[in-house]
Short mmCIF file of N, CA and C in Angstrom, two decimals:
data_model
loop_
_atom_site.label_atom_id
_atom_site.label_comp_id
_atom_site.label_asym_id
_atom_site.label_seq_id
_atom_site.Cartn_x
_atom_site.Cartn_y
_atom_site.Cartn_z
N MET A 20 -15.86 -29.50 -2.43
CA MET A 20 -14.43 -29.31 -2.27
C MET A 20 -13.93 -30.29 -1.22
N LYS A 21 -12.78 -30.86 -1.43
CA LYS A 21 -12.18 -31.78 -0.48
C LYS A 21 -11.85 -31.07 0.82
N ASN A 22 -11.83 -31.83 1.88
CA ASN A 22 -11.54 -31.25 3.19
C ASN A 22 -10.04 -31.30 3.47
N THR A 23 -9.25 -30.84 2.53
CA THR A 23 -7.80 -30.80 2.72
C THR A 23 -7.37 -29.35 2.86
N LYS A 24 -6.38 -29.14 3.67
CA LYS A 24 -5.88 -27.79 3.87
C LYS A 24 -4.89 -27.46 2.77
N VAL A 25 -5.18 -26.37 2.07
CA VAL A 25 -4.28 -25.97 1.00
C VAL A 25 -3.55 -24.67 1.33
N VAL A 26 -4.06 -23.97 2.32
CA VAL A 26 -3.45 -22.70 2.68
C VAL A 26 -2.26 -22.95 3.59
N LYS A 27 -1.12 -22.35 3.24
CA LYS A 27 0.06 -22.45 4.10
C LYS A 27 -0.22 -21.72 5.40
N LYS A 28 0.18 -22.33 6.47
CA LYS A 28 0.04 -21.68 7.77
C LYS A 28 1.23 -20.75 7.97
N GLY A 29 0.92 -19.55 8.32
CA GLY A 29 1.96 -18.57 8.59
C GLY A 29 1.48 -17.68 9.70
N GLU A 30 2.38 -16.88 10.18
CA GLU A 30 1.99 -15.97 11.25
C GLU A 30 1.15 -14.82 10.72
N GLY A 31 1.41 -14.42 9.51
CA GLY A 31 0.69 -13.29 8.96
C GLY A 31 1.08 -12.00 9.68
N ILE A 32 0.39 -10.96 9.32
CA ILE A 32 0.60 -9.64 9.90
C ILE A 32 -0.51 -9.41 10.92
N ASN A 33 -0.22 -8.67 11.96
CA ASN A 33 -1.25 -8.33 12.93
C ASN A 33 -2.36 -7.56 12.21
N VAL A 34 -3.59 -8.03 12.33
CA VAL A 34 -4.70 -7.42 11.60
C VAL A 34 -4.89 -5.95 11.97
N PHE A 35 -4.52 -5.56 13.18
CA PHE A 35 -4.66 -4.15 13.57
C PHE A 35 -3.60 -3.27 12.91
N ASP A 36 -2.45 -3.84 12.56
CA ASP A 36 -1.45 -3.09 11.78
C ASP A 36 -2.00 -2.79 10.38
N ILE A 37 -2.69 -3.78 9.83
CA ILE A 37 -3.30 -3.60 8.50
C ILE A 37 -4.46 -2.61 8.59
N ALA A 38 -5.30 -2.77 9.60
CA ALA A 38 -6.43 -1.85 9.78
C ALA A 38 -5.94 -0.42 9.94
N ASN A 39 -4.93 -0.24 10.77
CA ASN A 39 -4.38 1.12 10.97
C ASN A 39 -3.81 1.68 9.68
N TYR A 40 -3.20 0.84 8.88
CA TYR A 40 -2.66 1.31 7.61
C TYR A 40 -3.79 1.82 6.70
N PHE A 41 -4.89 1.06 6.64
CA PHE A 41 -6.03 1.51 5.83
C PHE A 41 -6.67 2.78 6.41
N ILE A 42 -6.74 2.87 7.72
CA ILE A 42 -7.26 4.10 8.34
C ILE A 42 -6.36 5.27 7.95
N ASP A 43 -5.05 5.06 8.02
CA ASP A 43 -4.09 6.11 7.67
C ASP A 43 -4.26 6.54 6.22
N ILE A 44 -4.34 5.58 5.31
CA ILE A 44 -4.53 5.90 3.90
C ILE A 44 -5.81 6.71 3.71
N SER A 45 -6.88 6.27 4.35
CA SER A 45 -8.18 6.93 4.16
C SER A 45 -8.17 8.36 4.67
N LEU A 46 -7.41 8.61 5.73
CA LEU A 46 -7.34 9.96 6.29
C LEU A 46 -6.45 10.88 5.46
N LYS A 47 -5.63 10.30 4.61
CA LYS A 47 -4.78 11.10 3.72
C LYS A 47 -5.42 11.31 2.35
N ASN A 48 -6.48 10.57 2.08
CA ASN A 48 -7.15 10.63 0.78
C ASN A 48 -8.13 11.79 0.77
N GLU A 49 -7.74 12.89 0.13
CA GLU A 49 -8.60 14.06 0.08
C GLU A 49 -9.66 13.91 -1.00
N ILE A 50 -10.91 14.12 -0.60
CA ILE A 50 -12.00 14.07 -1.58
C ILE A 50 -12.36 15.48 -2.05
N ASP A 51 -11.89 16.44 -1.33
CA ASP A 51 -12.02 17.86 -1.68
C ASP A 51 -10.90 18.58 -0.93
N GLU A 52 -10.61 19.77 -1.31
CA GLU A 52 -9.51 20.48 -0.68
C GLU A 52 -9.71 20.57 0.84
N GLY A 53 -8.80 19.95 1.56
CA GLY A 53 -8.85 19.97 3.02
C GLY A 53 -9.86 19.01 3.64
N VAL A 54 -10.56 18.22 2.82
CA VAL A 54 -11.56 17.28 3.33
C VAL A 54 -11.09 15.86 3.01
N THR A 55 -10.87 15.07 4.07
CA THR A 55 -10.40 13.70 3.84
C THR A 55 -11.59 12.74 3.83
N GLU A 56 -11.35 11.61 3.21
CA GLU A 56 -12.40 10.62 3.06
C GLU A 56 -12.69 9.89 4.36
N GLY A 57 -11.65 9.31 4.96
CA GLY A 57 -11.84 8.51 6.16
C GLY A 57 -12.47 7.16 5.85
N ILE A 58 -12.63 6.36 6.89
CA ILE A 58 -13.20 5.02 6.72
C ILE A 58 -13.99 4.66 7.98
N THR A 59 -15.12 4.00 7.79
CA THR A 59 -15.93 3.53 8.91
C THR A 59 -15.58 2.08 9.21
N ASN A 60 -16.05 1.58 10.33
CA ASN A 60 -15.81 0.19 10.70
C ASN A 60 -16.38 -0.77 9.65
N LEU A 61 -17.58 -0.52 9.19
CA LEU A 61 -18.20 -1.40 8.21
C LEU A 61 -17.39 -1.46 6.91
N ARG A 62 -16.97 -0.31 6.45
CA ARG A 62 -16.17 -0.27 5.22
C ARG A 62 -14.81 -0.92 5.42
N LEU A 63 -14.21 -0.68 6.59
CA LEU A 63 -12.92 -1.30 6.91
C LEU A 63 -13.03 -2.81 6.87
N GLN A 64 -14.14 -3.35 7.37
CA GLN A 64 -14.34 -4.80 7.36
C GLN A 64 -14.26 -5.37 5.94
N LYS A 65 -14.89 -4.68 5.01
CA LYS A 65 -14.91 -5.17 3.62
C LYS A 65 -13.53 -5.06 2.97
N ILE A 66 -12.83 -3.96 3.24
CA ILE A 66 -11.49 -3.79 2.68
C ILE A 66 -10.53 -4.84 3.25
N LEU A 67 -10.63 -5.11 4.54
CA LEU A 67 -9.80 -6.16 5.15
C LEU A 67 -10.14 -7.52 4.55
N TYR A 68 -11.41 -7.77 4.35
CA TYR A 68 -11.84 -9.05 3.76
C TYR A 68 -11.21 -9.24 2.38
N PHE A 69 -11.34 -8.24 1.53
CA PHE A 69 -10.79 -8.38 0.18
C PHE A 69 -9.26 -8.44 0.20
N SER A 70 -8.64 -7.81 1.17
CA SER A 70 -7.19 -7.92 1.32
C SER A 70 -6.79 -9.36 1.60
N GLN A 71 -7.49 -9.98 2.54
CA GLN A 71 -7.20 -11.37 2.88
C GLN A 71 -7.45 -12.28 1.67
N CYS A 72 -8.58 -12.07 1.00
CA CYS A 72 -8.93 -12.91 -0.15
C CYS A 72 -7.88 -12.81 -1.26
N ALA A 73 -7.48 -11.60 -1.57
CA ALA A 73 -6.48 -11.41 -2.63
C ALA A 73 -5.15 -12.03 -2.24
N TYR A 74 -4.74 -11.80 -1.01
CA TYR A 74 -3.44 -12.33 -0.55
C TYR A 74 -3.44 -13.85 -0.56
N LEU A 75 -4.52 -14.44 -0.07
CA LEU A 75 -4.64 -15.91 -0.06
C LEU A 75 -4.58 -16.47 -1.48
N SER A 76 -5.31 -15.85 -2.38
CA SER A 76 -5.40 -16.39 -3.73
C SER A 76 -4.10 -16.25 -4.52
N VAL A 77 -3.33 -15.24 -4.21
CA VAL A 77 -2.09 -14.99 -4.94
C VAL A 77 -0.89 -15.68 -4.27
N ASN A 78 -0.85 -15.66 -2.95
CA ASN A 78 0.33 -16.15 -2.23
C ASN A 78 0.15 -17.50 -1.54
N ASN A 79 -1.08 -18.01 -1.53
CA ASN A 79 -1.38 -19.29 -0.89
C ASN A 79 -1.01 -19.29 0.60
N GLU A 80 -1.09 -18.12 1.21
CA GLU A 80 -0.89 -18.00 2.65
C GLU A 80 -1.69 -16.81 3.14
N VAL A 81 -1.90 -16.78 4.44
CA VAL A 81 -2.74 -15.74 5.02
C VAL A 81 -2.01 -14.41 5.12
N LEU A 82 -2.75 -13.34 4.97
CA LEU A 82 -2.24 -12.00 5.23
C LEU A 82 -2.28 -11.75 6.74
N PHE A 83 -3.37 -12.20 7.36
CA PHE A 83 -3.54 -12.13 8.82
C PHE A 83 -4.24 -13.40 9.28
N THR A 84 -4.07 -13.76 10.54
CA THR A 84 -4.59 -15.04 11.02
C THR A 84 -5.99 -14.96 11.61
N ASP A 85 -6.48 -13.79 11.91
CA ASP A 85 -7.81 -13.66 12.49
C ASP A 85 -8.86 -14.28 11.57
N GLU A 86 -9.88 -14.85 12.19
CA GLU A 86 -10.95 -15.46 11.41
C GLU A 86 -11.86 -14.39 10.83
N ILE A 87 -12.52 -14.76 9.74
CA ILE A 87 -13.54 -13.92 9.12
C ILE A 87 -14.85 -14.68 9.25
N GLU A 88 -15.87 -13.97 9.71
CA GLU A 88 -17.18 -14.59 9.90
C GLU A 88 -18.20 -13.96 8.95
N ALA A 89 -19.24 -14.75 8.63
CA ALA A 89 -20.33 -14.27 7.78
C ALA A 89 -21.40 -13.65 8.67
N TRP A 90 -21.50 -12.34 8.62
CA TRP A 90 -22.50 -11.60 9.38
C TRP A 90 -23.54 -11.04 8.41
N LYS A 91 -24.59 -10.47 8.95
CA LYS A 91 -25.70 -9.96 8.15
C LYS A 91 -25.25 -9.02 7.03
N TYR A 92 -24.34 -8.10 7.35
CA TYR A 92 -23.91 -7.11 6.35
C TYR A 92 -22.63 -7.52 5.65
N GLY A 93 -22.32 -8.80 5.67
CA GLY A 93 -21.16 -9.29 4.94
C GLY A 93 -20.09 -9.84 5.85
N PRO A 94 -18.91 -10.08 5.30
CA PRO A 94 -17.80 -10.64 6.07
C PRO A 94 -17.30 -9.67 7.13
N VAL A 95 -16.96 -10.22 8.30
CA VAL A 95 -16.50 -9.41 9.42
C VAL A 95 -15.35 -10.10 10.13
N ILE A 96 -14.34 -9.33 10.51
CA ILE A 96 -13.26 -9.81 11.37
C ILE A 96 -13.67 -9.36 12.78
N PRO A 97 -14.17 -10.30 13.60
CA PRO A 97 -14.74 -9.92 14.90
C PRO A 97 -13.82 -9.09 15.79
N SER A 98 -12.54 -9.41 15.83
CA SER A 98 -11.62 -8.66 16.70
C SER A 98 -11.58 -7.18 16.32
N VAL A 99 -11.58 -6.90 15.03
CA VAL A 99 -11.55 -5.52 14.55
C VAL A 99 -12.92 -4.86 14.78
N TYR A 100 -13.97 -5.60 14.47
CA TYR A 100 -15.31 -5.06 14.69
C TYR A 100 -15.49 -4.60 16.14
N HIS A 101 -15.14 -5.47 17.08
CA HIS A 101 -15.35 -5.16 18.49
C HIS A 101 -14.50 -3.98 18.97
N LYS A 102 -13.34 -3.82 18.39
CA LYS A 102 -12.50 -2.68 18.77
C LYS A 102 -13.17 -1.36 18.38
N TYR A 103 -13.85 -1.35 17.23
CA TYR A 103 -14.40 -0.11 16.70
C TYR A 103 -15.93 -0.02 16.75
N LYS A 104 -16.59 -0.99 17.38
CA LYS A 104 -18.06 -1.02 17.34
C LYS A 104 -18.71 0.22 17.94
N ASP A 105 -18.07 0.86 18.89
CA ASP A 105 -18.65 2.06 19.49
C ASP A 105 -18.58 3.27 18.56
N CYS A 106 -17.81 3.16 17.50
CA CYS A 106 -17.71 4.27 16.55
C CYS A 106 -18.92 4.33 15.62
N VAL A 107 -19.72 3.30 15.61
CA VAL A 107 -20.91 3.17 14.77
C VAL A 107 -20.55 3.56 13.34
N ASN A 108 -21.07 4.65 12.82
CA ASN A 108 -20.78 5.07 11.44
C ASN A 108 -19.83 6.25 11.38
N LYS A 109 -19.08 6.46 12.42
CA LYS A 109 -18.13 7.57 12.45
C LYS A 109 -16.82 7.17 11.77
N ILE A 110 -16.11 8.18 11.30
CA ILE A 110 -14.80 7.96 10.70
C ILE A 110 -13.84 7.49 11.79
N LEU A 111 -13.11 6.44 11.50
CA LEU A 111 -12.16 5.88 12.46
C LEU A 111 -10.91 6.75 12.54
N GLU A 112 -10.36 6.82 13.72
CA GLU A 112 -9.14 7.60 13.94
C GLU A 112 -7.97 6.68 14.22
N LEU A 113 -6.79 7.16 13.89
CA LEU A 113 -5.57 6.42 14.20
C LEU A 113 -5.22 6.56 15.67
N PRO A 114 -4.62 5.52 16.25
CA PRO A 114 -4.11 5.69 17.62
C PRO A 114 -3.06 6.79 17.63
N SER A 115 -2.98 7.53 18.72
CA SER A 115 -2.05 8.66 18.79
C SER A 115 -0.59 8.23 18.66
N ASP A 116 -0.30 6.98 19.00
CA ASP A 116 1.08 6.48 18.92
C ASP A 116 1.34 5.66 17.66
N TYR A 117 0.50 5.83 16.64
CA TYR A 117 0.62 5.03 15.43
C TYR A 117 1.93 5.29 14.69
N THR A 118 2.60 4.20 14.38
CA THR A 118 3.72 4.21 13.44
C THR A 118 3.55 2.96 12.59
N CYS A 119 3.74 3.11 11.32
CA CYS A 119 3.54 1.99 10.40
C CYS A 119 4.67 0.98 10.55
N SER A 120 4.31 -0.27 10.77
CA SER A 120 5.31 -1.33 10.93
C SER A 120 5.39 -2.24 9.71
N LEU A 121 4.66 -1.91 8.66
CA LEU A 121 4.62 -2.76 7.48
C LEU A 121 5.82 -2.51 6.58
N ASN A 122 6.28 -3.56 5.91
CA ASN A 122 7.38 -3.39 4.97
C ASN A 122 6.83 -2.86 3.63
N ASP A 123 7.73 -2.48 2.75
CA ASP A 123 7.32 -1.88 1.48
C ASP A 123 6.48 -2.84 0.63
N GLU A 124 6.82 -4.11 0.65
CA GLU A 124 6.06 -5.10 -0.13
C GLU A 124 4.61 -5.15 0.37
N ASN A 125 4.43 -5.19 1.69
CA ASN A 125 3.08 -5.21 2.25
C ASN A 125 2.33 -3.92 1.93
N LYS A 126 3.01 -2.79 2.06
CA LYS A 126 2.38 -1.51 1.76
C LYS A 126 1.93 -1.45 0.30
N ASN A 127 2.79 -1.90 -0.61
CA ASN A 127 2.43 -1.89 -2.03
C ASN A 127 1.21 -2.75 -2.29
N PHE A 128 1.17 -3.92 -1.67
CA PHE A 128 0.03 -4.81 -1.84
C PHE A 128 -1.25 -4.13 -1.32
N LEU A 129 -1.19 -3.60 -0.11
CA LEU A 129 -2.36 -2.96 0.50
C LEU A 129 -2.77 -1.70 -0.25
N ASN A 130 -1.80 -0.97 -0.79
CA ASN A 130 -2.13 0.20 -1.61
C ASN A 130 -2.93 -0.21 -2.84
N GLY A 131 -2.56 -1.34 -3.44
CA GLY A 131 -3.29 -1.85 -4.59
C GLY A 131 -4.73 -2.23 -4.23
N ILE A 132 -4.89 -2.85 -3.08
CA ILE A 132 -6.24 -3.20 -2.61
C ILE A 132 -7.05 -1.93 -2.37
N TRP A 133 -6.43 -0.95 -1.72
CA TRP A 133 -7.12 0.31 -1.47
C TRP A 133 -7.54 0.96 -2.79
N GLU A 134 -6.62 1.00 -3.74
CA GLU A 134 -6.92 1.62 -5.03
C GLU A 134 -8.09 0.91 -5.72
N LEU A 135 -8.13 -0.39 -5.61
CA LEU A 135 -9.18 -1.18 -6.26
C LEU A 135 -10.53 -1.03 -5.58
N PHE A 136 -10.57 -1.07 -4.25
CA PHE A 136 -11.85 -1.14 -3.55
C PHE A 136 -12.32 0.15 -2.89
N SER A 137 -11.46 1.14 -2.74
CA SER A 137 -11.88 2.37 -2.06
C SER A 137 -12.89 3.17 -2.87
N LYS A 138 -12.98 2.91 -4.15
CA LYS A 138 -13.92 3.64 -5.00
C LYS A 138 -15.36 3.20 -4.80
N TYR A 139 -15.56 2.07 -4.11
CA TYR A 139 -16.91 1.56 -3.88
C TYR A 139 -17.47 2.07 -2.56
N SER A 140 -18.76 2.35 -2.56
CA SER A 140 -19.43 2.74 -1.33
C SER A 140 -19.59 1.51 -0.44
N VAL A 141 -19.94 1.73 0.81
CA VAL A 141 -20.18 0.61 1.73
C VAL A 141 -21.29 -0.27 1.18
N ASN A 142 -22.36 0.33 0.69
CA ASN A 142 -23.47 -0.46 0.15
C ASN A 142 -23.04 -1.30 -1.05
N GLU A 143 -22.20 -0.75 -1.89
CA GLU A 143 -21.69 -1.52 -3.04
C GLU A 143 -20.82 -2.68 -2.57
N LEU A 144 -19.98 -2.44 -1.58
CA LEU A 144 -19.12 -3.50 -1.05
C LEU A 144 -19.95 -4.61 -0.41
N ILE A 145 -21.00 -4.23 0.32
CA ILE A 145 -21.91 -5.22 0.89
C ILE A 145 -22.55 -6.04 -0.22
N HIS A 146 -23.04 -5.35 -1.25
CA HIS A 146 -23.67 -6.04 -2.38
C HIS A 146 -22.70 -7.02 -3.05
N ILE A 147 -21.48 -6.59 -3.25
CA ILE A 147 -20.48 -7.47 -3.88
C ILE A 147 -20.27 -8.72 -3.03
N THR A 148 -20.03 -8.54 -1.73
CA THR A 148 -19.75 -9.71 -0.88
C THR A 148 -20.97 -10.61 -0.77
N HIS A 149 -22.17 -10.02 -0.79
CA HIS A 149 -23.39 -10.84 -0.70
C HIS A 149 -23.66 -11.63 -1.97
N ASN A 150 -22.94 -11.32 -3.02
CA ASN A 150 -23.09 -12.08 -4.27
C ASN A 150 -21.92 -13.03 -4.52
N HIS A 151 -21.01 -13.14 -3.57
CA HIS A 151 -19.88 -14.05 -3.71
C HIS A 151 -20.12 -15.30 -2.86
N THR A 152 -19.83 -16.43 -3.43
CA THR A 152 -20.10 -17.73 -2.83
C THR A 152 -19.57 -17.91 -1.41
N PRO A 153 -18.35 -17.50 -1.07
CA PRO A 153 -17.88 -17.78 0.29
C PRO A 153 -18.79 -17.21 1.39
N TRP A 154 -19.24 -15.97 1.23
CA TRP A 154 -20.15 -15.40 2.23
C TRP A 154 -21.51 -16.08 2.17
N VAL A 155 -22.04 -16.27 0.97
CA VAL A 155 -23.37 -16.87 0.79
C VAL A 155 -23.43 -18.23 1.46
N GLU A 156 -22.46 -19.08 1.16
CA GLU A 156 -22.47 -20.45 1.70
C GLU A 156 -22.29 -20.46 3.22
N ALA A 157 -21.42 -19.62 3.73
CA ALA A 157 -21.20 -19.57 5.18
C ALA A 157 -22.44 -19.03 5.88
N TYR A 158 -23.04 -17.99 5.33
CA TYR A 158 -24.20 -17.38 5.97
C TYR A 158 -25.41 -18.31 5.97
N LYS A 159 -25.51 -19.16 4.94
CA LYS A 159 -26.59 -20.15 4.90
C LYS A 159 -26.52 -21.09 6.10
N LYS A 160 -25.31 -21.32 6.60
CA LYS A 160 -25.12 -22.19 7.76
C LYS A 160 -25.50 -21.49 9.05
N GLY A 161 -25.60 -20.17 9.00
CA GLY A 161 -25.98 -19.38 10.17
C GLY A 161 -25.08 -18.18 10.34
N ALA A 162 -25.66 -17.14 10.93
CA ALA A 162 -24.89 -15.92 11.18
C ALA A 162 -23.69 -16.25 12.06
N ASN A 163 -22.59 -15.57 11.81
CA ASN A 163 -21.34 -15.70 12.55
C ASN A 163 -20.57 -16.98 12.23
N THR A 164 -20.93 -17.66 11.18
CA THR A 164 -20.18 -18.84 10.74
C THR A 164 -18.85 -18.38 10.16
N ILE A 165 -17.79 -19.08 10.52
CA ILE A 165 -16.46 -18.76 9.99
C ILE A 165 -16.42 -19.09 8.49
N ILE A 166 -15.88 -18.16 7.73
CA ILE A 166 -15.64 -18.39 6.30
C ILE A 166 -14.24 -18.97 6.21
N GLU A 167 -14.14 -20.21 5.82
CA GLU A 167 -12.87 -20.93 5.81
C GLU A 167 -11.88 -20.31 4.83
N LYS A 168 -10.65 -20.24 5.25
CA LYS A 168 -9.60 -19.64 4.42
C LYS A 168 -9.39 -20.41 3.12
N ASP A 169 -9.51 -21.72 3.19
CA ASP A 169 -9.37 -22.52 1.96
C ASP A 169 -10.47 -22.17 0.95
N THR A 170 -11.67 -21.93 1.46
CA THR A 170 -12.78 -21.55 0.60
C THR A 170 -12.51 -20.21 -0.06
N LEU A 171 -12.00 -19.27 0.71
CA LEU A 171 -11.65 -17.95 0.17
C LEU A 171 -10.60 -18.07 -0.92
N LYS A 172 -9.57 -18.84 -0.64
CA LYS A 172 -8.48 -19.00 -1.60
C LYS A 172 -8.99 -19.59 -2.91
N GLU A 173 -9.76 -20.65 -2.81
CA GLU A 173 -10.24 -21.33 -4.02
C GLU A 173 -11.17 -20.44 -4.84
N TYR A 174 -12.05 -19.73 -4.19
CA TYR A 174 -13.00 -18.89 -4.90
C TYR A 174 -12.31 -17.68 -5.54
N TYR A 175 -11.48 -17.01 -4.78
CA TYR A 175 -10.90 -15.75 -5.25
C TYR A 175 -9.69 -15.91 -6.15
N LYS A 176 -9.14 -17.11 -6.25
CA LYS A 176 -8.00 -17.26 -7.18
C LYS A 176 -8.45 -17.11 -8.62
N LYS A 177 -9.76 -17.25 -8.87
CA LYS A 177 -10.31 -17.02 -10.22
C LYS A 177 -10.52 -15.52 -10.48
N ILE A 178 -10.54 -14.74 -9.40
CA ILE A 178 -10.83 -13.31 -9.52
C ILE A 178 -9.58 -12.45 -9.44
N PHE A 179 -8.71 -12.75 -8.47
CA PHE A 179 -7.50 -11.97 -8.27
C PHE A 179 -6.34 -12.63 -9.00
N LYS A 180 -5.84 -11.94 -10.01
CA LYS A 180 -4.70 -12.43 -10.78
C LYS A 180 -3.72 -11.29 -10.92
N PHE A 181 -2.72 -11.30 -10.06
CA PHE A 181 -1.71 -10.23 -10.10
C PHE A 181 -0.54 -10.68 -10.95
N GLN A 182 0.06 -9.72 -11.60
CA GLN A 182 1.22 -10.04 -12.44
C GLN A 182 2.48 -9.52 -11.78
#
């Protein structure tokens, strides 16, 4: 691939606003009467990754500006990981002062991503990302290598086709 930038530079949305939105959705998603699903840090990482990939491939601009790195268990947004790393495998909680700042268009997009990927277990999401070229190629260069946004856009535009 040529070393030209194809992704429009934009401010994007604060990645923690997106993370909180997914945490909120997960806590409202009942898997049994009175029992909510929730989301762990590892699972959140994969959902954020696919959100960025889909948004890049469809809109040719970033959803959020934070970098994504290739780690052992798949793509990771380090800033989000470090915020929640002490939670280990516990269900993430919303900040007590949480209010959603996303517009309806962003919510609709993220709801679609949630609907598509929330049905997969963490292990399935890891398996999927480990079989996709952007993570594979970045990880070959070494753990914590940044997965370039242009690479994500080019690879996932063949996969994500929204109408």
